XYZ file of C-alpha atoms in Angstrom:
192
model
C -2.801 35.253 -33.531
C -6.366 34.356 -32.594
C -5.622 31.551 -34.028
C -2.705 30.413 -31.959
C -4.581 31.890 -28.868
C -8.017 29.448 -29.639
C -5.543 26.592 -29.846
C -3.774 27.035 -26.575
C -6.985 27.448 -24.940
C -7.915 23.946 -26.501
C -4.758 23.049 -25.400
C -5.122 23.668 -22.265
C -9.667 22.431 -21.929
C -8.044 19.177 -22.663
C -5.412 19.168 -19.960
C -7.305 20.307 -17.309
C -9.648 16.993 -17.677
C -6.907 14.727 -18.240
C -6.671 12.883 -14.427
C -4.042 13.219 -12.320
C -2.456 11.111 -9.506
C -4.743 11.351 -6.447
C -3.591 11.596 -2.936
C -5.037 8.545 -0.790
C -5.473 9.130 2.803
C -2.322 9.604 4.947
C -3.128 7.605 7.672
C -5.898 4.576 8.060
C -6.401 0.661 9.543
C -7.499 -2.057 7.221
C -6.385 -5.537 6.029
C -4.706 -6.701 2.477
C -4.346 -9.455 1.196
C -0.718 -10.287 -0.440
C 0.279 -12.870 -2.940
C 3.438 -14.091 -5.368
C 2.055 -17.420 -6.771
C 5.550 -17.960 -8.887
C 6.776 -18.202 -4.605
C 3.681 -19.978 -2.759
C 4.251 -17.210 -0.996
C 0.479 -15.493 0.768
C 0.089 -13.081 3.607
C -3.754 -11.723 4.887
C -2.899 -9.081 7.478
C -4.336 -6.734 9.730
C -2.574 -2.855 8.907
C -1.753 0.505 10.615
C -0.516 2.879 8.541
C 0.954 6.083 9.184
C 2.400 8.194 5.807
C 2.255 10.663 7.512
C 4.974 9.402 10.086
C 6.471 6.942 7.777
C 5.284 3.899 10.083
C 2.593 1.057 9.893
C 2.205 -2.060 11.636
C 1.095 -5.175 10.380
C -0.312 -8.182 12.294
C 0.407 -11.143 9.920
C -0.634 -14.607 8.321
C 1.950 -15.978 6.360
C 2.091 -18.710 4.479
C 4.853 -19.924 2.065
C 3.929 -23.486 0.570
C 2.724 -25.702 3.740
C 4.327 -23.547 6.664
C 2.465 -20.996 8.277
C 3.460 -18.731 10.379
C 1.924 -15.146 12.498
C 4.313 -12.226 13.124
C 2.976 -8.686 14.946
C 5.420 -6.355 13.061
C 6.109 -3.126 13.383
C 7.797 -0.877 10.674
C 9.708 2.470 11.690
C 10.343 4.341 8.890
C 11.512 7.739 10.915
C 14.062 5.981 13.036
C 14.524 3.208 10.771
C 14.138 0.059 12.513
C 11.419 -3.020 12.211
C 10.427 -4.624 15.295
C 9.651 -8.565 14.138
C 7.701 -10.569 17.094
C 6.193 -14.402 16.194
C 3.432 -14.582 18.041
C 4.287 -18.659 18.066
C 7.302 -18.676 20.011
C 7.504 -14.926 21.353
C 11.165 -13.982 20.301
C 11.150 -10.501 18.838
C 13.864 -9.499 16.140
C 14.679 -6.006 15.863
C 16.458 -4.390 12.713
C 17.739 -1.684 10.476
C 15.581 -0.235 7.712
C 17.317 0.528 4.279
C 14.617 -0.082 2.052
C 12.895 3.573 1.975
C 9.128 3.819 3.180
C 6.954 3.008 0.133
C 3.177 4.919 0.519
C 0.349 3.557 -0.613
C -0.684 6.057 -2.797
C -0.595 6.436 -6.507
C 3.045 7.362 -7.934
C 2.784 11.418 -9.119
C 4.241 10.254 -11.997
C 1.502 7.426 -12.683
C -0.310 7.024 -15.131
C -3.939 6.932 -15.906
C -5.482 3.766 -17.782
C -9.202 4.788 -17.273
C -11.896 4.616 -14.757
C -14.764 1.973 -13.824
C -17.517 1.363 -12.035
C -17.535 -2.395 -9.317
C -21.433 -3.066 -8.558
C -25.069 -2.069 -9.795
C -24.429 1.306 -11.176
C -26.921 3.611 -10.822
C -28.371 2.147 -8.262
C -27.689 4.841 -5.138
C -24.947 2.676 -2.151
C -24.584 -0.247 -4.919
C -21.818 0.605 -6.089
C -17.920 1.893 -6.492
C -16.054 4.279 -9.192
C -12.361 2.944 -9.514
C -9.448 4.733 -10.351
C -6.269 3.001 -12.681
C -2.940 3.759 -12.731
C 0.234 2.052 -13.581
C 3.904 3.317 -13.930
C 6.300 1.410 -15.373
C 9.909 2.321 -13.949
C 13.225 0.850 -16.291
C 12.017 -2.854 -15.291
C 10.218 -2.538 -13.041
C 5.715 -2.241 -13.250
C 3.287 -1.332 -10.613
C -0.698 -1.171 -11.877
C -3.163 0.152 -8.855
C -6.668 0.501 -8.226
C -8.688 3.515 -5.993
C -11.502 4.833 -5.493
C -12.666 8.074 -6.662
C -13.141 10.416 -5.439
C -11.656 9.492 -1.496
C -8.262 7.496 -3.513
C -8.602 4.722 -1.290
C -5.687 1.812 -2.286
C -8.020 -1.011 -3.490
C -5.443 -3.621 -5.424
C -1.690 -3.036 -6.087
C 0.050 -5.008 -8.407
C 4.407 -4.855 -8.096
C 6.460 -6.591 -11.114
C 9.793 -7.061 -10.958
C 13.156 -9.576 -12.118
C 14.058 -9.559 -8.578
C 10.225 -10.756 -7.114
C 8.049 -11.209 -10.035
C 4.737 -10.950 -9.620
C 2.722 -9.680 -6.015
C -0.404 -7.979 -5.526
C -2.031 -7.167 -2.295
C -5.906 -6.351 -2.025
C -7.479 -4.003 0.219
C -10.367 -4.022 2.284
C -12.357 -2.585 5.393
C -10.332 0.868 5.360
C -11.161 3.300 7.682
C -9.383 6.639 7.132
C -7.399 7.100 10.739
C -6.067 5.770 13.637
C -8.264 4.365 16.138
C -5.384 3.997 18.800
C -2.595 5.853 17.756
C 0.223 3.229 20.584
C -0.290 1.067 18.112
C 3.028 2.365 16.967
C 4.544 1.654 19.911
C 7.269 -1.302 19.459
C 6.262 -5.205 21.504
C 7.052 -5.358 25.113
C 9.277 -8.901 23.546
C 11.413 -6.342 21.723
C 11.818 -3.521 24.152
C 13.525 -6.169 26.718
C 16.180 -6.447 24.301
């Protein structure tokens, strides 16, 4: 009996030490760079992100091959609408959103792949600890890197046979939303 109790205690200690997926901030603003090299696609954007209300706004510079476009895109998953304003032509398209809201965080069933220190380890203010996570769901694969212990997104990569490998690198992240009006559709979109 003592042997079984000792084995259970050891199992609990080992299980408690295994990192669990962290929870990213629910509202933040920042910038990202997204790329799909096989399609010669690149996107640089300013992002306002609100997981609580399932909405996001992106001011985008999109490059496909040699063509460049500029958009103001508002995703309101809470009401199932997308507002896409072309910043060159000022033309707005309003469409229904059918794809689900995907949080920028570590999926709850992701696997911990390890942690690392980026920068000058041991020098205060000169390094950051990151955690690497992955998840395989059928043919789809997710790889993510977040800061530790705050769980702020740093880089995500998604692979699927439909879209190939898409990487997103986040930077200049600030927790919170400075202007709650950022989630109001552009005036050009309200005239439709």
